[in-house]
CSV table of C-alpha atoms in Angstrom, one decimal:
chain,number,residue,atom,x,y,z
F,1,UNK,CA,121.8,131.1,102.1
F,2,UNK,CA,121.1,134.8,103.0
F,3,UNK,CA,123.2,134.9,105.5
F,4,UNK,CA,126.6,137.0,106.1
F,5,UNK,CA,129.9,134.4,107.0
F,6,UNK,CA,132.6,135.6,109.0
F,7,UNK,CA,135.8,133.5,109.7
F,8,UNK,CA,138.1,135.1,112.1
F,9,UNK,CA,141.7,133.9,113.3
F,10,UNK,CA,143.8,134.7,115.6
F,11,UNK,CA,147.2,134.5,114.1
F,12,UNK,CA,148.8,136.7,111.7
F,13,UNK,CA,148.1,140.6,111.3
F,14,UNK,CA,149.6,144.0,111.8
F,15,UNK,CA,153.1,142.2,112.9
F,16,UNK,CA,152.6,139.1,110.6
F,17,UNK,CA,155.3,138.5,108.1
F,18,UNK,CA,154.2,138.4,104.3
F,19,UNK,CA,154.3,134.5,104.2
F,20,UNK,CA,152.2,134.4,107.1
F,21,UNK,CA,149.5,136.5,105.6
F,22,UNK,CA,149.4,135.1,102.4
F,23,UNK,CA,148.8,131.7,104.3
F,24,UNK,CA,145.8,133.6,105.8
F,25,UNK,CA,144.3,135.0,102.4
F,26,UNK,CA,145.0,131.6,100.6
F,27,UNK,CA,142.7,130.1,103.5
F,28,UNK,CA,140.0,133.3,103.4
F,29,UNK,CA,140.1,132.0,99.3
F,30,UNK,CA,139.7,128.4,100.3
F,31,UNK,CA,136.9,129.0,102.2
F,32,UNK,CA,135.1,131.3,99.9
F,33,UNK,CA,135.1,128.6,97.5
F,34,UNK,CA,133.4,126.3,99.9
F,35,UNK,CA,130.6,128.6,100.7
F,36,UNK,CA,130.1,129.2,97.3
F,37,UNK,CA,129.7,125.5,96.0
F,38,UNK,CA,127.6,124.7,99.2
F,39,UNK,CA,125.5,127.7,97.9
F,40,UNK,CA,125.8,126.3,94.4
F,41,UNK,CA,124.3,123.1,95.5
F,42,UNK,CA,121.8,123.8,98.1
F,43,UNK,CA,120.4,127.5,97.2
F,44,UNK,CA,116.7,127.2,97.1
F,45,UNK,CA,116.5,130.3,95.4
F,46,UNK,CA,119.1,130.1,92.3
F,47,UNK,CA,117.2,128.3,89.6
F,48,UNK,CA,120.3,126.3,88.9
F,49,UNK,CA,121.0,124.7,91.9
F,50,UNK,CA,120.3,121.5,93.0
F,51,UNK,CA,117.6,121.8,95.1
F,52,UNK,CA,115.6,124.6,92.6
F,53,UNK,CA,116.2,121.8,90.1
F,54,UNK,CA,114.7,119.3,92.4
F,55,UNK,CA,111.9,121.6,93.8
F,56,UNK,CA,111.0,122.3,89.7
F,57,UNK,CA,111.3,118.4,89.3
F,58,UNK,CA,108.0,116.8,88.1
F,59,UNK,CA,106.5,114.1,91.0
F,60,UNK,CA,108.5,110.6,90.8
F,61,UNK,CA,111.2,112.5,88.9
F,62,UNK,CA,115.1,111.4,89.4
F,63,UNK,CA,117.9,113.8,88.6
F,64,UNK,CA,121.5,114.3,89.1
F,65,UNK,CA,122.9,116.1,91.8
F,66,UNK,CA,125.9,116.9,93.1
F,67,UNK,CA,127.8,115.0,95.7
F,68,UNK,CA,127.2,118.2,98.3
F,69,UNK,CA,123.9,118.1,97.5
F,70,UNK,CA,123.7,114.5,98.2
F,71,UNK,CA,125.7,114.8,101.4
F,72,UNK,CA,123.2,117.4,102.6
F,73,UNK,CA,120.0,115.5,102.0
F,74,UNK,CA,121.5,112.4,103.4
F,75,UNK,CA,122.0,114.0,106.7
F,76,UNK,CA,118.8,115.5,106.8
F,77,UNK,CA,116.8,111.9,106.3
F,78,UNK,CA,118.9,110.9,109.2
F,79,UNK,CA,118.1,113.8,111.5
F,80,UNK,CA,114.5,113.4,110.1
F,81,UNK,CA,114.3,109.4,111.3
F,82,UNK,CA,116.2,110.7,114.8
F,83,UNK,CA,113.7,113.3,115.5
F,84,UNK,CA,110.6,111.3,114.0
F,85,UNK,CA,110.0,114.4,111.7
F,86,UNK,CA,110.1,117.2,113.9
F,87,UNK,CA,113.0,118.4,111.4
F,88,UNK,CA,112.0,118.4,108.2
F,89,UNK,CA,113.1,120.2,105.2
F,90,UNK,CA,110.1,120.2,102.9
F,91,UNK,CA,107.9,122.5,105.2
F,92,UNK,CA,108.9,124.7,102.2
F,93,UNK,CA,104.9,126.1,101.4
F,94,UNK,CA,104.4,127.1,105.1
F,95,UNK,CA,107.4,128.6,105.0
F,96,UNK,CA,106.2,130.6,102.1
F,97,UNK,CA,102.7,131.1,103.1
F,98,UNK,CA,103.9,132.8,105.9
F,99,UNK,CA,106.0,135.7,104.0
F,100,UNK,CA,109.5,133.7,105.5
F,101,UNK,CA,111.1,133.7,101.8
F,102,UNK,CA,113.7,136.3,99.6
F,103,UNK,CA,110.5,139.2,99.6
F,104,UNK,CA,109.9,138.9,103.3
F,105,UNK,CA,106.4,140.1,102.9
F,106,UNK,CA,104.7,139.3,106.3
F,107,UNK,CA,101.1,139.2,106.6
F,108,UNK,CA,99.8,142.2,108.8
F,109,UNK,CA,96.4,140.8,109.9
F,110,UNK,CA,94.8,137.4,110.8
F,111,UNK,CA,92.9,137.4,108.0
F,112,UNK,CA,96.0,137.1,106.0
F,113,UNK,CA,97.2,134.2,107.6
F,114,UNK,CA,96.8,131.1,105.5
F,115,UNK,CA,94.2,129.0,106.1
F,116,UNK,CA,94.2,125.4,108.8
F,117,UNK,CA,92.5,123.9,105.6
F,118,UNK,CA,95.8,125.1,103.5
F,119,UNK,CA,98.4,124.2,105.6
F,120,UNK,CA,96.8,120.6,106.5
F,121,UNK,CA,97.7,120.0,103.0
F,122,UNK,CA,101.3,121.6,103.1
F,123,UNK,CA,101.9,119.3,106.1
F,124,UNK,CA,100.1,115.8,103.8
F,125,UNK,CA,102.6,117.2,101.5
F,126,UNK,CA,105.5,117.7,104.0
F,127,UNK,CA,105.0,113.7,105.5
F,128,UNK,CA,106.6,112.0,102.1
F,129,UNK,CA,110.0,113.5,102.7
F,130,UNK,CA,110.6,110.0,104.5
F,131,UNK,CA,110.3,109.2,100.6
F,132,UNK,CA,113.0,111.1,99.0
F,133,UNK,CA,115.0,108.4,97.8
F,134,UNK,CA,119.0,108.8,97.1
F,135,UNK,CA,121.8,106.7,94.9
F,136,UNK,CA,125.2,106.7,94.0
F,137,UNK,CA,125.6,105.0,90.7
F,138,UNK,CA,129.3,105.0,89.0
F,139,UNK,CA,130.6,107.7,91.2
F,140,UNK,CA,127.2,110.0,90.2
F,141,UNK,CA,124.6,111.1,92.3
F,142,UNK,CA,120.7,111.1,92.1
F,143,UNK,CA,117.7,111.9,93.9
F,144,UNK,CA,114.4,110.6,93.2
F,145,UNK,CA,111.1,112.8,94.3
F,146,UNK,CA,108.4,111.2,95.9
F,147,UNK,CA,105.1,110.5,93.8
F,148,UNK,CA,103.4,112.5,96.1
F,149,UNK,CA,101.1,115.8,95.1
F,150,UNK,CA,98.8,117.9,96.4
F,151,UNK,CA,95.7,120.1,95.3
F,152,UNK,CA,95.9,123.8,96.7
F,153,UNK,CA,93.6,126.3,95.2
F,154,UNK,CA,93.2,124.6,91.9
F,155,UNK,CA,97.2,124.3,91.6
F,156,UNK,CA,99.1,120.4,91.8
F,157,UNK,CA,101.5,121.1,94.1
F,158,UNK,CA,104.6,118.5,94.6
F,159,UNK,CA,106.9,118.2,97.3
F,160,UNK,CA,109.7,121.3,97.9
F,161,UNK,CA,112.1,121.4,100.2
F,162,UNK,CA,114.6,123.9,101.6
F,163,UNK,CA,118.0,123.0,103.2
F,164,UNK,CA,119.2,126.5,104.1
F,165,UNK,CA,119.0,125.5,107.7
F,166,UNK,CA,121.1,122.7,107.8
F,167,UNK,CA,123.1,124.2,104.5
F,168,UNK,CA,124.6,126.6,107.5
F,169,UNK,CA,126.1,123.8,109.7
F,170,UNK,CA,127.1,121.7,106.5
F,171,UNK,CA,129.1,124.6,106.0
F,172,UNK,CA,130.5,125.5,109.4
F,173,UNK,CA,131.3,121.6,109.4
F,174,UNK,CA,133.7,122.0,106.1
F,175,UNK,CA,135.0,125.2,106.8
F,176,UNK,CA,136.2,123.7,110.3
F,177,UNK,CA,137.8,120.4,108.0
F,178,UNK,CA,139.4,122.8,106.0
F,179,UNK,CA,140.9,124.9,109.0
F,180,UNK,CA,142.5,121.6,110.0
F,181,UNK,CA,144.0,120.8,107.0
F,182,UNK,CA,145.6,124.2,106.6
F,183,UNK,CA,147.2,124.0,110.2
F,184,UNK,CA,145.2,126.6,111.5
F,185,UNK,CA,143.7,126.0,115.1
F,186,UNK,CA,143.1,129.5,116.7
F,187,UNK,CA,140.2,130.2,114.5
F,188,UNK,CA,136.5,130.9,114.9
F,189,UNK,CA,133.7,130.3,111.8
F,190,UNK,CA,130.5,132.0,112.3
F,191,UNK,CA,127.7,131.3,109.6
F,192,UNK,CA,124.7,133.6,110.3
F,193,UNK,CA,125.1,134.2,113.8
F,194,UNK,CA,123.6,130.1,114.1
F,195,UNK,CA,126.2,127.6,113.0
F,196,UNK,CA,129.6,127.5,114.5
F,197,UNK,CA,133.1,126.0,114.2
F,198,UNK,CA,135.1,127.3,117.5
F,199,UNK,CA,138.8,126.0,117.2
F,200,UNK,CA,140.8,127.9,120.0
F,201,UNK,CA,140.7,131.1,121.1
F,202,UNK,CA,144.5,131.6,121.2
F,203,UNK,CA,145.4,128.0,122.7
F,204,UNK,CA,142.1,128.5,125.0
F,205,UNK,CA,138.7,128.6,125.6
F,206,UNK,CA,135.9,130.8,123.4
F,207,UNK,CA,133.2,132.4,125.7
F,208,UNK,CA,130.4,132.0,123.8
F,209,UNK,CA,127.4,133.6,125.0
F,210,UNK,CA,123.3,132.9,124.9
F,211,UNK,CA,121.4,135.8,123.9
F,212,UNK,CA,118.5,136.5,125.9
F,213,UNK,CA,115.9,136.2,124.0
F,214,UNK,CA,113.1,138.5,125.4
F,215,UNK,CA,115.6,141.1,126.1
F,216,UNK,CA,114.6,144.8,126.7
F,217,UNK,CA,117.9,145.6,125.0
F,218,UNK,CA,119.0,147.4,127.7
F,219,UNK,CA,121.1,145.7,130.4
F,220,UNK,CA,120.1,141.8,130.3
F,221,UNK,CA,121.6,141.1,126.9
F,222,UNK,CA,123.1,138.0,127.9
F,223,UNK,CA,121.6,135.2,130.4
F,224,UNK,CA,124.5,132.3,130.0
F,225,UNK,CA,127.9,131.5,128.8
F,226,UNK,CA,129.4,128.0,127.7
F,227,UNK,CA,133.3,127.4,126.9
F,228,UNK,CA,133.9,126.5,123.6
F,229,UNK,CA,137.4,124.1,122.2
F,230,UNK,CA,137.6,122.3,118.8
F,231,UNK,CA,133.7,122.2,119.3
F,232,UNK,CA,130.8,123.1,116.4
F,233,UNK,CA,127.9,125.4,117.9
F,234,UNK,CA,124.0,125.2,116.5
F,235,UNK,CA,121.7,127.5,117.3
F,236,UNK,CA,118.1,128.4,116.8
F,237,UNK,CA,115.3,131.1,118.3
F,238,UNK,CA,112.6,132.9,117.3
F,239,UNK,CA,113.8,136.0,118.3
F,240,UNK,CA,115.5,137.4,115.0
F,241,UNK,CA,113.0,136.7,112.6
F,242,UNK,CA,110.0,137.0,113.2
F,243,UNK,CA,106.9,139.2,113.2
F,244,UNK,CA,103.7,140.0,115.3
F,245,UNK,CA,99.7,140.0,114.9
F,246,UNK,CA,97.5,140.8,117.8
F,247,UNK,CA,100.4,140.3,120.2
F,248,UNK,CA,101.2,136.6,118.9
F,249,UNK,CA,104.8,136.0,117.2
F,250,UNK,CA,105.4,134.1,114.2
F,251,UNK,CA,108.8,133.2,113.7
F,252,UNK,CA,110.6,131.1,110.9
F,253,UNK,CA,111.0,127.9,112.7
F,254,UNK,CA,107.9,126.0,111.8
F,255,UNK,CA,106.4,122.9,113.0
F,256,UNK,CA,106.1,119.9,110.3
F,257,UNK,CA,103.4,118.9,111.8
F,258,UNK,CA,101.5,122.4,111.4
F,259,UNK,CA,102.7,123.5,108.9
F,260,UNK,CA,102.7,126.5,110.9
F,261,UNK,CA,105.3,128.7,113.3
F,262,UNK,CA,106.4,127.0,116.2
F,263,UNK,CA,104.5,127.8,119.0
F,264,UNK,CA,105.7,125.3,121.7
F,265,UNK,CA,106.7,128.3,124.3
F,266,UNK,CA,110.3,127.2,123.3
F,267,UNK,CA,112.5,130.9,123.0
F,268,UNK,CA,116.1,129.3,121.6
F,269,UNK,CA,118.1,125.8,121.4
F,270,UNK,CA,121.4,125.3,120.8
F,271,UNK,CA,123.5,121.7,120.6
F,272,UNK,CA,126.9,121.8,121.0
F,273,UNK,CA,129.1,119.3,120.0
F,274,UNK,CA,129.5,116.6,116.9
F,275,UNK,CA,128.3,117.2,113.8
F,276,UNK,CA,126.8,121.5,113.0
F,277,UNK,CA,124.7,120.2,110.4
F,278,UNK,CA,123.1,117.5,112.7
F,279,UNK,CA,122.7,120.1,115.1
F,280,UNK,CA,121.2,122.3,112.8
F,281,UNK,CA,118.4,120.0,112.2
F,282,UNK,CA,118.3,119.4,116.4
F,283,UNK,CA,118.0,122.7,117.3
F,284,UNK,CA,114.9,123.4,115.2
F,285,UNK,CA,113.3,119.8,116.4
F,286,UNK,CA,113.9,120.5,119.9
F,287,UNK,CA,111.9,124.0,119.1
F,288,UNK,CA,108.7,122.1,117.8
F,289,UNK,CA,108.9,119.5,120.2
F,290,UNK,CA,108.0,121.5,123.2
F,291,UNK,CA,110.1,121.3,126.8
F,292,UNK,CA,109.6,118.0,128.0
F,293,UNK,CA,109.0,115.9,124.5
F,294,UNK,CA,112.8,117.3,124.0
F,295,UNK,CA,114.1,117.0,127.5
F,296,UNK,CA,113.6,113.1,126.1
F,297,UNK,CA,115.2,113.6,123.0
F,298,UNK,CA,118.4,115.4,124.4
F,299,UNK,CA,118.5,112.3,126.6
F,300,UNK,CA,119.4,110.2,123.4
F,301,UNK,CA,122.1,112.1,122.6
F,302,UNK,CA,125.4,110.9,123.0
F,303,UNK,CA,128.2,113.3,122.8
F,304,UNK,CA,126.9,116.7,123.2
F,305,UNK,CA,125.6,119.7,125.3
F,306,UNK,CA,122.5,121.1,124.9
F,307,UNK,CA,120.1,124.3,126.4
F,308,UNK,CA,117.1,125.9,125.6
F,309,UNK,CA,115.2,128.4,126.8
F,310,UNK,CA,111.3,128.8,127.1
F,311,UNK,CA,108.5,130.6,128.2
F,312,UNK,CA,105.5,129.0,130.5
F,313,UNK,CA,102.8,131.9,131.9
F,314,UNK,CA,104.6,134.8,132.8
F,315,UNK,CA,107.6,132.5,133.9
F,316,UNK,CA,111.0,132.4,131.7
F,317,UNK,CA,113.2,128.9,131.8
F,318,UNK,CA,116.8,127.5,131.2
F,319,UNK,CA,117.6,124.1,130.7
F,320,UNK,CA,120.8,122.1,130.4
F,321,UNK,CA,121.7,118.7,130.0
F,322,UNK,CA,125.3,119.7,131.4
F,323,UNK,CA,125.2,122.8,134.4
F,324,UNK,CA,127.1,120.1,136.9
F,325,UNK,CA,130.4,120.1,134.8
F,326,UNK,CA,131.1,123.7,135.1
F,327,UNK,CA,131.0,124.3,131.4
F,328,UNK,CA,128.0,126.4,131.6
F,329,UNK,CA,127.3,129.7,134.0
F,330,UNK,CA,123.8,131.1,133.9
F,331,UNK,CA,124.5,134.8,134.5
F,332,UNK,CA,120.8,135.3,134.7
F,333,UNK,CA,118.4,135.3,137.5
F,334,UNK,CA,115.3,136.5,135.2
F,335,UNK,CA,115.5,132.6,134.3
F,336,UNK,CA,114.9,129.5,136.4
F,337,UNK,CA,116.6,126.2,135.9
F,338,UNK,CA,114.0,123.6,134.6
F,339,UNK,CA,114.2,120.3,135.6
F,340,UNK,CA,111.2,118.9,133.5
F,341,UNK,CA,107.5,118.2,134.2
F,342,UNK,CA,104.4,120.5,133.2
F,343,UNK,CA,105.3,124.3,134.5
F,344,UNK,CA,102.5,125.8,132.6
C-alpha cells in the first residue's frame, strides 16, 4: 500500500528479560504477516492480487477472491451506501489521470490536465460500483464485476477500483485484534501516518495531535490535540500529496462525482472511534462533501468523534462534533471554531 507501518509498544526493552522480548518479536512477526496478506489481497499494483485480478477481469466477470479481499469490499459498499457515494473505490482512472499512481508523474501545466469530457466518463464509469456484487459459496469467496464499460480515446474501459485507502484502516483494525489477543495493551499501530490503533500509552492517554495543514513549518506545526484509549484514529488531508498549477492544489483525495481532486475548501478530516477502515472511507467523504453537507453526515454518526479543518476566503476553520467533553484542545488561534452555515 506504499506506505511505511510502525507498531510501537511500550513494554519490554533495554531491561526486558529474554522471554519478554521474544513475546515482542513473535508479535512484530505476527503482525508482519498481517500486513503482508492484506497487501497480498488488496495491492492494486501486484498483478496477482485480488484486486489486479479483478481490475484485469473482463465486464460481468466473477472470480475468486480471498476472504480479506471480500471483507474489504464488503465494508467499502457499506461506507459507499452510508455516504451516498462520496467514498468510492473505483475513482481508479482519475486517480490515474492525475499522475496519483506508483510513477507519480504530475502534470505541470493545465494543458495537461485531463479533459471535463474524460473524466465525465471516469465518473459514468465510477457510478456502477453500487453494482459490484459479492458471495460466499461453500466457504469460497467471489466477486462479480459490473457489466458496465466505457469508451475513452478509442480504448473500452471497465470498471477499476483501488482499496489502498481503506486497505490502511483494515489493517490498523487487525493489527489492533491481534494486539489483544497477544495480551499487549500499551501499544500504538501507525499505518502511513492515517490509520491508527492507539491502545494505552503506558495505562494512559495518547496525545495525538492535528497537523496544521497550511503550516509555514516554522512554529504553528500543530493546531489541536485529542486523547486517545483503546480508540482507532482515521485521517485524511491534502496536505502530503499533492501538487500545484497556477496556484491551485491537486491532492489525491478525489471527488466521485468529478472525477477530479477534491476541491471542497476542506484541508483534513479525521474520525475517531469504531471501526479504522469505516473511518477510512469517512474521512475521504467528509473531504468531498464540503463543510456543511458533512457537518450532516457526522450528525449520523453514532459512536465517534470527528474534526476537520477548512479553508473559506482568506479565513481557516476547525470543527468538532465533541469540543464540550474536554477531549479536544484547540491550541490554535489561526483557526476559528465553525459552527456551520455558509462562511464563504
Amino acid at each position: 500500500m506504499n506506505s511505511d507501518a510502525v507498531l510501537t509498544v511500550y513494554e519490554g526493552g533495554n531491561t526486558a528479560s529474554q522471554k519478554e522480548n521474544n513475546r515482542i518479536k513473535e508479535l512484530a512477526d505476527g503482525v508482519y504477516d498481517i500486513l503482508e496478506d492484506i497487501e497480498m489481497a488488496i495491492s492494486a499494483t501486484d498483478e496477482n492480487s485480488d484486486v489486479s485480478r479483478f481490475n484485469a477481469a473482463e465486464a460481468g466477470g466473477e472470480l475468486e477472491i480471498s476472504k480479506i479481499a471480500y471483507e474489504v469490499l464488503s465494508i467499502a459498499k457499506d461506507v459507499y451506501d452510508k455516504t451516498d457515494g462520496y467514498y468510492n473505490p473505483a475513482v481508479y482512472y482519475g486517480v490515474q489521470a492525475f499522475g496519483f499512481n506508483s510513477s507519480a508523474h504530475f502534470p505541470k501545466t493545465e494543458d495537461e490536465l485531463p479533459e471535463k469530457g474524460v473524466t465525465d466518463k471516469y465518473v459514468e464509469l465510477a457510478s456502477h460500483f453500487s453494482e459490484v456484487e459479492l458471495d460466499e459459496r461453500d466457504g469460497c469467496y467471489f466477486v462479480t464485476k459490473p457489466d458496465a464499460t466505457v469508451e475513452v480515446d478509442g480504448e473500452e474501459l471497465s470498471l477499476k477500483i483501488d482499496l489502498g485507502g481503506i486497505g490502511k484502516g483494515y489493517a490498523a483494525d487487525r493489527v489492533g485484534e491481534h494486539l489483544d489477543k497477544k495480551g499487549f495493551d500499551s501499544a500504538i499501530f501507525n499505518f502511513g501516518g492515517s490509520s491508527f490503533s492507539a491502545k494505552t500509552y503506558r495505562g494512559g492517554n495518547f496525545k495525538f495531535s492535528f497537523a496544521d495543514p497550511r503550516s509555514d513549518g516554522e512554529f504553528e506545526a500543530y493546531i489541536s490535540d485529542v486523547q486517545l484509549k483503546n480508540e482507532c484514529v482515521s485521517t485524511s488531508g491534502d496536505y502530503v500529496n499533492y501538487f500545484e498549477i497556477e496556484g491551485v492544489r491537486y491532492s489525491h483525495i478525489f471527488n466521485p462525482f468529478t472525477a477530479r481532486p477534491v476541491d471542497t475548501g476542506i484541508m483534513t478530516a479525521t474520525v475517531i472511534g469504531g471501526s479504522a477502515a469505516e473511518n477510512d472511507g469517512y474521512t475521504t467523504a467528509i473531504m468531498a462533501m464540503g463543510a456543511d453537507k458533512a457537518i450532516e453526515f457526522i450528525a449520523s454518526l453514532e459512536g465517534r468523534r470527528v474534526a476537520f479543518t477548512f479553508i473559506s476566503g482568506d479565513e481557516y476553520y476547525y470543527y468538532t462534533d465533541n469540543m464540550e467533553d474536554g477531549s479536544y484542545t484547540l491550541t490554535s488561534d489561526k483557526y476559528k471554531p465553525y459552527g456551520g452555515g455558509n462562511v464563504a
